[in-house]
PDB file of C-alpha atoms in Angstrom:
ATOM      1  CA  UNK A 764    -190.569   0.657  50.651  1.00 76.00           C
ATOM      2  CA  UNK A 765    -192.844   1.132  47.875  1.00 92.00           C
ATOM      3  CA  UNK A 766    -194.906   4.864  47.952  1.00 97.00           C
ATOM      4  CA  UNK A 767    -198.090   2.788  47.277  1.00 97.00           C
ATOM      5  CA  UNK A 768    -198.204  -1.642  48.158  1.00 97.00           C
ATOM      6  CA  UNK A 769    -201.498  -3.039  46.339  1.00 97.00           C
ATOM      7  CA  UNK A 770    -201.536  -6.711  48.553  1.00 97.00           C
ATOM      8  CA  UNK A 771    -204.058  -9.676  47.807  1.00 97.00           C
ATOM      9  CA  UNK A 772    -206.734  -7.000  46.330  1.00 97.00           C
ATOM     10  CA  UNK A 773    -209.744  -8.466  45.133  1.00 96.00           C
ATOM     11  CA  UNK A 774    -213.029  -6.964  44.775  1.00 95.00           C
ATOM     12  CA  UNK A 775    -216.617  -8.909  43.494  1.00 93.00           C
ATOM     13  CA  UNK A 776    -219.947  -7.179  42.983  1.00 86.00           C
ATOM     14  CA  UNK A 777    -223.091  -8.496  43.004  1.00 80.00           C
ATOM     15  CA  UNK A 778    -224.855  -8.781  39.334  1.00 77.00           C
ATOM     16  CA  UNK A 779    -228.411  -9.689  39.938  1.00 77.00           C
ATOM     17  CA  UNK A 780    -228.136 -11.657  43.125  1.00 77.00           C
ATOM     18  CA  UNK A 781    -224.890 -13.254  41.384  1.00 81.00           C
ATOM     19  CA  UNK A 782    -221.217 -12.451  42.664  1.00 81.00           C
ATOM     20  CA  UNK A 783    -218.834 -11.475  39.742  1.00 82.00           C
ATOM     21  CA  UNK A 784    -215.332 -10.869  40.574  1.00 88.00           C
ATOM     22  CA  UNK A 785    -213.713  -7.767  38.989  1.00 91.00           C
ATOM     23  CA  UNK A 786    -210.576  -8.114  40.559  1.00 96.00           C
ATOM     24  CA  UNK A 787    -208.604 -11.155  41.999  1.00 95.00           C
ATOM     25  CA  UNK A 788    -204.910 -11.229  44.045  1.00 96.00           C
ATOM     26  CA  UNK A 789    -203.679  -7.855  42.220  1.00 97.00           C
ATOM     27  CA  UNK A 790    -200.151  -7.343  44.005  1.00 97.00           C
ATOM     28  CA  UNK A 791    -197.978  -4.619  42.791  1.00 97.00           C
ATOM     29  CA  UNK A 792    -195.813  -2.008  44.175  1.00 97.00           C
ATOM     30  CA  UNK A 793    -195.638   1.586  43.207  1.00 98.00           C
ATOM     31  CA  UNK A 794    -192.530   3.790  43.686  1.00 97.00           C
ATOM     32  CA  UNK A 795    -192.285   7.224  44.630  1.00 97.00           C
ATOM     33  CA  UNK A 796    -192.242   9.508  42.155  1.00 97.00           C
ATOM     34  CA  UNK A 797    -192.624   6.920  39.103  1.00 97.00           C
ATOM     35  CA  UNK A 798    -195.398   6.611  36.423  1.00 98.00           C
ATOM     36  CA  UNK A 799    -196.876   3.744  36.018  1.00 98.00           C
ATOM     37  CA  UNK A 800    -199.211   2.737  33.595  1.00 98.00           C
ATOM     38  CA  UNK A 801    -201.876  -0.289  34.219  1.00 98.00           C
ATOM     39  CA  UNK A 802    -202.715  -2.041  30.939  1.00 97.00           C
ATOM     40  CA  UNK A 803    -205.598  -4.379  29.821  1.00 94.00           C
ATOM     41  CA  UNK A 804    -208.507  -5.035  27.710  1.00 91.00           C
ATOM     42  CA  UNK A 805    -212.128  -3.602  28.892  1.00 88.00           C
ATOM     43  CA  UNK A 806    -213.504  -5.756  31.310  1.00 87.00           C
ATOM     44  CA  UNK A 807    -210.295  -6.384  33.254  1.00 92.00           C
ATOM     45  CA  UNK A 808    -211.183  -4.212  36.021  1.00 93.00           C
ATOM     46  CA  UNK A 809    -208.355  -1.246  35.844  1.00 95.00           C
ATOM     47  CA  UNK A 810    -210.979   1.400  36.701  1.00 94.00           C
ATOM     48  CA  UNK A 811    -211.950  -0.907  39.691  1.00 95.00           C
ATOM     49  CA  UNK A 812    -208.691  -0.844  40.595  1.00 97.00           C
ATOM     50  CA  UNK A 813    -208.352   3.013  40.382  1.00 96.00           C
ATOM     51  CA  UNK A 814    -211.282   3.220  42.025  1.00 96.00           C
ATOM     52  CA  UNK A 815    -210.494   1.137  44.809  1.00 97.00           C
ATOM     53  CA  UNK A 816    -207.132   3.656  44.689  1.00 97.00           C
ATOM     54  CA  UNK A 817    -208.972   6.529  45.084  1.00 96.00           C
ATOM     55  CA  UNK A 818    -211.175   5.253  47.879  1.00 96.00           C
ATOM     56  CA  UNK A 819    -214.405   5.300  46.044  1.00 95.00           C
ATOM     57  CA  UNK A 820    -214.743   1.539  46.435  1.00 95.00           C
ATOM     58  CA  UNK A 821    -213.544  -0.979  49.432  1.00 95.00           C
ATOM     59  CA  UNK A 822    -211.848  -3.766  48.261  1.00 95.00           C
ATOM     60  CA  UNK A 823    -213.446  -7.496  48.893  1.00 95.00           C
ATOM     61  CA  UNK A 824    -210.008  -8.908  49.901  1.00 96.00           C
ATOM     62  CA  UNK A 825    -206.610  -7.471  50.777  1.00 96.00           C
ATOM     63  CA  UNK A 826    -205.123  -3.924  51.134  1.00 96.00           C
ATOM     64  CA  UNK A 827    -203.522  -0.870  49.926  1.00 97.00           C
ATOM     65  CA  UNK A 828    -201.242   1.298  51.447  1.00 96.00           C
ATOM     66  CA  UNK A 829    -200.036   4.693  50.815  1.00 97.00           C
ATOM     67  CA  UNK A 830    -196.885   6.090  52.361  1.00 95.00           C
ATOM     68  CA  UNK A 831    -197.868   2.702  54.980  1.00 94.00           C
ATOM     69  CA  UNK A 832    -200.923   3.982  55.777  1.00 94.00           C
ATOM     70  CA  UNK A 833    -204.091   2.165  54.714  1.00 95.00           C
ATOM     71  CA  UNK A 834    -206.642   3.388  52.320  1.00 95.00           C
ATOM     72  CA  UNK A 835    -210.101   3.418  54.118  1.00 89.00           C
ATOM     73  CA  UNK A 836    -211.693   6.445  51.875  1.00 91.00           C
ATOM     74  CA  UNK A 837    -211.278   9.500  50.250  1.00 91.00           C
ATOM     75  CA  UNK A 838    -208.234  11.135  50.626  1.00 91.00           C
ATOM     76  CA  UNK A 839    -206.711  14.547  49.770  1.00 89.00           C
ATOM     77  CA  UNK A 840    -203.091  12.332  48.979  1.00 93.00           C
ATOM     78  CA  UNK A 841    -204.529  11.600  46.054  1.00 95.00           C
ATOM     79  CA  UNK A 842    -205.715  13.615  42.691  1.00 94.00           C
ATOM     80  CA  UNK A 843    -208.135  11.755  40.323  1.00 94.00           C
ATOM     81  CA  UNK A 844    -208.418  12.806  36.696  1.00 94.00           C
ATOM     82  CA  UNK A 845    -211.339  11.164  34.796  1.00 90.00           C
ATOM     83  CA  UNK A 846    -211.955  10.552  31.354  1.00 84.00           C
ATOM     84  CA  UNK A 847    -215.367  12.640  31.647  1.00 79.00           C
ATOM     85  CA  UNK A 848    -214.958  16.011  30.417  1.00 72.00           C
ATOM     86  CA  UNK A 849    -218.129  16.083  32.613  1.00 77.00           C
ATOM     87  CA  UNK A 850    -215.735  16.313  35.396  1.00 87.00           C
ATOM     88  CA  UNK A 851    -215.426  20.223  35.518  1.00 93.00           C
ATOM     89  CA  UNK A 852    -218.361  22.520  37.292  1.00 95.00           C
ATOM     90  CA  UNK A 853    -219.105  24.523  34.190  1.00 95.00           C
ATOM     91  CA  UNK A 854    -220.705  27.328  36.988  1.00 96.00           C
ATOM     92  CA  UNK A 855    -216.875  27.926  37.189  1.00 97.00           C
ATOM     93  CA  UNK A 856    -214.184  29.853  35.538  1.00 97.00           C
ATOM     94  CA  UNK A 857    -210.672  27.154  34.865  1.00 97.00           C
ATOM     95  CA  UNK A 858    -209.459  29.651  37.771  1.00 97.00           C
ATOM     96  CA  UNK A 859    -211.718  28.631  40.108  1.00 97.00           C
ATOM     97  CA  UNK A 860    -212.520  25.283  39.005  1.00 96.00           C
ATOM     98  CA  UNK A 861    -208.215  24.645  39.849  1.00 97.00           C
ATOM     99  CA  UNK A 862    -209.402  26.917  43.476  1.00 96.00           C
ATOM    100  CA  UNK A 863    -211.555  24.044  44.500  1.00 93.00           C
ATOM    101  CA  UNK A 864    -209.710  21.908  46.311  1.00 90.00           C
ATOM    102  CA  UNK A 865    -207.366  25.112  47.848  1.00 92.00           C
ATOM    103  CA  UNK A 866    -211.298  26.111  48.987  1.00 91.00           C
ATOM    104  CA  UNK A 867    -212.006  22.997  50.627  1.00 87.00           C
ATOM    105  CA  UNK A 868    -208.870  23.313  52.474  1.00 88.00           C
ATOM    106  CA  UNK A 869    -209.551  26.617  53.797  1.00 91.00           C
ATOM    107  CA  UNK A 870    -206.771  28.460  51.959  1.00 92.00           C
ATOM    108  CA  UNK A 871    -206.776  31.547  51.784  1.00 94.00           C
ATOM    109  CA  UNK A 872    -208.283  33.912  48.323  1.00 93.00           C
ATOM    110  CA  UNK A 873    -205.003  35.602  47.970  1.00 94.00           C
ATOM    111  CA  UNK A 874    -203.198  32.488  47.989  1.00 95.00           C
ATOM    112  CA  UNK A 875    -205.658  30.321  46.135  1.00 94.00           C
ATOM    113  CA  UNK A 876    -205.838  32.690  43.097  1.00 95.00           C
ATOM    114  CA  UNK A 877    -201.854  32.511  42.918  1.00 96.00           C
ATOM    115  CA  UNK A 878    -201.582  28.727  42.988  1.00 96.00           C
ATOM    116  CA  UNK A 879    -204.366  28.395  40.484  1.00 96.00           C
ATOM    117  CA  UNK A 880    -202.511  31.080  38.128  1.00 96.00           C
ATOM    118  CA  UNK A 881    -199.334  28.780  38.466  1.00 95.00           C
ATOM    119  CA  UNK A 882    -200.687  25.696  37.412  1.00 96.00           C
ATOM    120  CA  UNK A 883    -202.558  26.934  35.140  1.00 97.00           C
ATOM    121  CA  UNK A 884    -199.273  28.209  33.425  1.00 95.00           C
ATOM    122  CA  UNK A 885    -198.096  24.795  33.994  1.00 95.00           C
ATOM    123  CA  UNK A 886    -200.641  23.105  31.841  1.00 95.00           C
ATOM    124  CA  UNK A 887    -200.271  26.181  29.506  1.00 95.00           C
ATOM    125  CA  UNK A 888    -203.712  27.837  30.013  1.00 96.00           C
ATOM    126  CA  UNK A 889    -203.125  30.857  32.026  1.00 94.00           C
ATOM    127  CA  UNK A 890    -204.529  33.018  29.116  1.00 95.00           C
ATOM    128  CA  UNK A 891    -207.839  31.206  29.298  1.00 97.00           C
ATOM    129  CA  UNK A 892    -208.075  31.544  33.133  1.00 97.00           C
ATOM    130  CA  UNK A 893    -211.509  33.361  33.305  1.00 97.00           C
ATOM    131  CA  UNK A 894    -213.307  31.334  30.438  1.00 97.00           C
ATOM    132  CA  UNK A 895    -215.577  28.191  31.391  1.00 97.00           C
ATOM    133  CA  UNK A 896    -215.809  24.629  30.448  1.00 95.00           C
ATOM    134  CA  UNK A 897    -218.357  25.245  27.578  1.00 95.00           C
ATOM    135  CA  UNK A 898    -215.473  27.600  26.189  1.00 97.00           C
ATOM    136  CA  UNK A 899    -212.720  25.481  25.808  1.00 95.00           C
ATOM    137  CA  UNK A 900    -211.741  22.417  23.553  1.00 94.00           C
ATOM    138  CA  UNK A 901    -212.183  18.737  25.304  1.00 93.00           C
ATOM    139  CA  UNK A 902    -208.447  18.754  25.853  1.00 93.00           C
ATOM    140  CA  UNK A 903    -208.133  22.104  27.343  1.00 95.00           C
ATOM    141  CA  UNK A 904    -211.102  21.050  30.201  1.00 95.00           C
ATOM    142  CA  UNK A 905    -208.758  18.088  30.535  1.00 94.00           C
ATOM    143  CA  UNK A 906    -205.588  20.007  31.054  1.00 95.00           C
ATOM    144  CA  UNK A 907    -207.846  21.914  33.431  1.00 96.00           C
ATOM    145  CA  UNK A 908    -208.520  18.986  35.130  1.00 95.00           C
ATOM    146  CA  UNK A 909    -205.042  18.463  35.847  1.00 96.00           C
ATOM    147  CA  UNK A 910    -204.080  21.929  37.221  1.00 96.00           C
ATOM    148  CA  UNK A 911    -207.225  20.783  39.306  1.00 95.00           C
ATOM    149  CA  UNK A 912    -206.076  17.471  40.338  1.00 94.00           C
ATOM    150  CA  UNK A 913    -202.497  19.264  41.215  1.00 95.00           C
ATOM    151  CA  UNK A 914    -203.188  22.589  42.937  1.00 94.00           C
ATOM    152  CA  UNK A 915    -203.813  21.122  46.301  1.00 89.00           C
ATOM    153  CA  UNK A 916    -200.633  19.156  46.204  1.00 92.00           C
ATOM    154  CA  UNK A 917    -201.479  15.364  46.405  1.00 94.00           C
ATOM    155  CA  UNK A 918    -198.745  12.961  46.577  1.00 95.00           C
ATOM    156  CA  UNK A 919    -200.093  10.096  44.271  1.00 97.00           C
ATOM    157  CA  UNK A 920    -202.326  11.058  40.973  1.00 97.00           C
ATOM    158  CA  UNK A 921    -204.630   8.892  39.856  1.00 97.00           C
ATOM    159  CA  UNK A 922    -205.604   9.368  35.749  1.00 97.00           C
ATOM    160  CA  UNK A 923    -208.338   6.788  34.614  1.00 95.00           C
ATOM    161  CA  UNK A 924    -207.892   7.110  30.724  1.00 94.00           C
ATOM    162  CA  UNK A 925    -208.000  11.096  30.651  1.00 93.00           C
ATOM    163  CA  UNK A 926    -207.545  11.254  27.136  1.00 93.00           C
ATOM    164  CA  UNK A 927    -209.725   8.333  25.700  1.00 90.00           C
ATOM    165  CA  UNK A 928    -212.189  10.561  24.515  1.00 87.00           C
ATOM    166  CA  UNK A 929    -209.991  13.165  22.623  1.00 91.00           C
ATOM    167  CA  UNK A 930    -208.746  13.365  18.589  1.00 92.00           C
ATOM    168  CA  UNK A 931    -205.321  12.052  18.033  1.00 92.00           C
ATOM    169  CA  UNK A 932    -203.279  14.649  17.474  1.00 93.00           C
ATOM    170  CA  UNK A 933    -205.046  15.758  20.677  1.00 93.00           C
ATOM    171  CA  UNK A 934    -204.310  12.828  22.479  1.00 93.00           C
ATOM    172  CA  UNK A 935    -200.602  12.749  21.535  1.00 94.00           C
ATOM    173  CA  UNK A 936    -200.299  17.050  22.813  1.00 94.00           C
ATOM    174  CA  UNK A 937    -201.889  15.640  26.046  1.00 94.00           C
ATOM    175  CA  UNK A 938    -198.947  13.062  26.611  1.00 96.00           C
ATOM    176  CA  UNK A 939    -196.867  14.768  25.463  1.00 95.00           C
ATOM    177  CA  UNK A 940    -197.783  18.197  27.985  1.00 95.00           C
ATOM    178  CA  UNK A 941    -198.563  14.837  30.741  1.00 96.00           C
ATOM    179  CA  UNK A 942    -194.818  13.864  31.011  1.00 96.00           C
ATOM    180  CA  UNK A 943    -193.390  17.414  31.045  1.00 95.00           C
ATOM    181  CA  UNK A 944    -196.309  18.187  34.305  1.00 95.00           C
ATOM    182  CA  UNK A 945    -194.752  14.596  35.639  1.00 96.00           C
ATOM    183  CA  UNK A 946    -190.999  15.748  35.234  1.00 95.00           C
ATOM    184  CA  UNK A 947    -191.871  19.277  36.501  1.00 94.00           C
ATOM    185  CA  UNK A 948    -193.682  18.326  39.545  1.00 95.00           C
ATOM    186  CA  UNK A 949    -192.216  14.619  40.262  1.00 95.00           C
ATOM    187  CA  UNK A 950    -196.056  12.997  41.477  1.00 96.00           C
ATOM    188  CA  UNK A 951    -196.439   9.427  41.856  1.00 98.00           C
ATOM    189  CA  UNK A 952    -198.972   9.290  39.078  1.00 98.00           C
ATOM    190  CA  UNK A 953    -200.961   5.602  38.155  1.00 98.00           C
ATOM    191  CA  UNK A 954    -202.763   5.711  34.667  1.00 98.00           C
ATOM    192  CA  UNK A 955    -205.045   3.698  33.279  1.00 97.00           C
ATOM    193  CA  UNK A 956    -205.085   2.424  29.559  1.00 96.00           C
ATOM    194  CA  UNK A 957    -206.367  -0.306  27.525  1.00 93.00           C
ATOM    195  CA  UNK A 958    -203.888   2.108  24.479  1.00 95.00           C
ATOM    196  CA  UNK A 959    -200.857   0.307  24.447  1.00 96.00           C
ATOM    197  CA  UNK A 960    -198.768   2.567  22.679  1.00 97.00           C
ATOM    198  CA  UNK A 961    -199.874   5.334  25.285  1.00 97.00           C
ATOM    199  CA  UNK A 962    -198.260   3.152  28.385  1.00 97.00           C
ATOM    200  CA  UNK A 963    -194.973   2.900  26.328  1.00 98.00           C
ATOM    201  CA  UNK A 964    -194.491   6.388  25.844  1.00 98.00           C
ATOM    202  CA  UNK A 965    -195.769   7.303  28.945  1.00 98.00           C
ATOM    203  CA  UNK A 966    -194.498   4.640  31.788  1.00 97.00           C
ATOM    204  CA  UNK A 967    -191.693   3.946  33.688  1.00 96.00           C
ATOM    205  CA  UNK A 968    -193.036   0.643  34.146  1.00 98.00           C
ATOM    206  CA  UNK A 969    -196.174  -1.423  32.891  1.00 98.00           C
ATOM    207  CA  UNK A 970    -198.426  -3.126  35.032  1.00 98.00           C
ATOM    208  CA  UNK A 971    -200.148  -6.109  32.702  1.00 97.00           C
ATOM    209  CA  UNK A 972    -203.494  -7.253  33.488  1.00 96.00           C
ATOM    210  CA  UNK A 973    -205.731 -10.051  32.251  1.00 93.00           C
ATOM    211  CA  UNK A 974    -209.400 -10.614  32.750  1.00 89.00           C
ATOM    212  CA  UNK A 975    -212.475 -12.324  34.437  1.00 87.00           C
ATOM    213  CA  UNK A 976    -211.571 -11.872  37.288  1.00 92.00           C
ATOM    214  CA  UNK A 977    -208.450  -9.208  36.423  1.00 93.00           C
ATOM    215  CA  UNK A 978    -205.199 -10.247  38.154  1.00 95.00           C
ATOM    216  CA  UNK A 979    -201.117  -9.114  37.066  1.00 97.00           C
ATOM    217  CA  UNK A 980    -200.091 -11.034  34.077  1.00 96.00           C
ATOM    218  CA  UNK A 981    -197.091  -8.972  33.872  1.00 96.00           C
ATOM    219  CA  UNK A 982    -194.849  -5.898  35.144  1.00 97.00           C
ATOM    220  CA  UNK A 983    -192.853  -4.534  32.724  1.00 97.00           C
ATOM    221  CA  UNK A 984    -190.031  -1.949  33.550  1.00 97.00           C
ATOM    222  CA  UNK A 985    -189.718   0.721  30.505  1.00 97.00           C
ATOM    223  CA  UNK A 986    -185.935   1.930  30.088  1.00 95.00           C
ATOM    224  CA  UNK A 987    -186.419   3.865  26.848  1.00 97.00           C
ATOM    225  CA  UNK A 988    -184.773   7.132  27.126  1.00 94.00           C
ATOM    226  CA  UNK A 989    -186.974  10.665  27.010  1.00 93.00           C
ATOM    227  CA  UNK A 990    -188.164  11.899  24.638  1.00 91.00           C
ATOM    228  CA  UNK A 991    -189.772   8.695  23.075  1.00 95.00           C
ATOM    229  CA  UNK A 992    -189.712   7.926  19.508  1.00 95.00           C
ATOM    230  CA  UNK A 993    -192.753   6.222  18.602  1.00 95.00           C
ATOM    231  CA  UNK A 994    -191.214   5.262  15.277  1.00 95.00           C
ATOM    232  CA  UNK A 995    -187.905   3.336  17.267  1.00 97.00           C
ATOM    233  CA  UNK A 996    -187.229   0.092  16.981  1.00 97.00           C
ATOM    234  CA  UNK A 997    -187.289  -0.058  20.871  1.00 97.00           C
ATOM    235  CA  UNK A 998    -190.486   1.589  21.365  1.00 97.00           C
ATOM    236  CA  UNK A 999    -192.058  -1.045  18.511  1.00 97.00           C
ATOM    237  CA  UNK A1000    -190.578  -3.406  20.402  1.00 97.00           C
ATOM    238  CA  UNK A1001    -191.792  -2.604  23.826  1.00 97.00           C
ATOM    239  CA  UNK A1002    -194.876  -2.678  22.389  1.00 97.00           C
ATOM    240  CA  UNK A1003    -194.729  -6.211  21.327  1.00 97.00           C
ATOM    241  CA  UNK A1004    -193.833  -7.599  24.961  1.00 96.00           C
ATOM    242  CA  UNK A1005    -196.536  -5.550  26.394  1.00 97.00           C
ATOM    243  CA  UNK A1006    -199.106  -7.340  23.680  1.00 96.00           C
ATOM    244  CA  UNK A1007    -197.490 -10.788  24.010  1.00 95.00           C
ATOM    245  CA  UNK A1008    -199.098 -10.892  27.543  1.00 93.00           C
ATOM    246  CA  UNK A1009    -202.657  -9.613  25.959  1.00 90.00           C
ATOM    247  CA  UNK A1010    -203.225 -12.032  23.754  1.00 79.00           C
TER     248      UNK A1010
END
């Protein structure tokens, strides 16, 4: 059994006393300990979907369950990394922004401090534990952000674009730091792109989507070995299928 079934989801909002629907029958599975990567253009409703993930929204029509439970909120199973740098308290030290979760969980200082210190190393930042947001780079808050999402141990992360917003030698440090974190720590993770290149090098398998309303157009499974070489003729031509079903 899949670690996370997405059944019949649908979702519509209402646009000026008019219903628009975001998302329509999305049905996927999600395996336990994979990365997948949903793909589409803006305006196919991936962040609704991530949303609905994370429990910020309640879908319209069908379900999702993780580890066969349903999702009816918020849930400490899950991480969420945003694309918002935003996302940090900048009242807070990297330490303690990673301690916030352990806090909300009652754990103790001692323990807290430790855990935050070893993901911190993780994302390579344990020299920059005491500085704030304001003093690091957009990519450092986001690796942050990550030692964040992972310090209280969720099964499933949820990433909605994390690295949209960053240069692009940035952005390709970032993947490249996301998949070692993945193989290290083995977390479902579900990231969302409209960067097609990104899913390739990123994802075990590619979850297509098409708008107005978004539904699957396609799941692609991604057997290229690790590390990816962008430059391959297989990579360039995993590319291509992905884009066949954009156009």
């Amino acid at each position: 059994m899949d670690q996370i079934e997405i059944r019949g989801l649908g979702f519509t909002y209402d646009a000026g006393g008019r219903s628009v629907g975001a998302l329509r029958d999305v049905t996927f599975g999600v395996a336990e300990s994979s990365f997948v990567c949903v793909v589409g253009r803006s305006g196919c409703g991936k962040t609704t979907l991530l949303n609905i993930l994370a429990g910020f929204l309640q879908p319209t029509a069908g379900e999702v369950r993780i580890a066969g439970r349903a999702v009816a909120g918020q849930g400490r199973d899950r991480g969420v990394v945003f694309q918002d740098f935003a996302q940090l308290f900048p009242w807070r030290t990297a330490r303690r922004n990673v301690e916030f979760g352990l806090e909300m969980k009652g754990v103790p200082r001692d323990e807290r401090t430790s855990t935050a210190q070893r993901f911190l190393r993780l994302v390579g930042l344990e020299k920059f534990a005491d500085a704030y947001p304001h003093e690091l780079s957009g990519g450092m808050q986001q690796r942050v952000a990550i030692a964040r999402a992972l310090a209280y141990n969720p099964s499933v992360l949820l990433m909605d674009e994390p690295f949209a917003a960053l240069d692009a030698l940035t952005r390709d440090e970032m993947q490249h730091l996301l998949v070692d974190v993945w193989r290290e720590t083995r977390k479902t993770i579900v990231y969302v792109t409209h960067n097609v290149a990104e899913a390739v090098y990123l994802a075990d398998r590619i979850v297509v989507m098409t708008p107005h309303p978004g539904t699957v157009a396609a799941e692609l499974e991604v057997t290229l070995a690790r590390p990816r070489d962008t430059l391959s003729v297989e990579f360039l031509d995993a590319q291509r299928r992905v884009l066949g079903y954009l156009r």
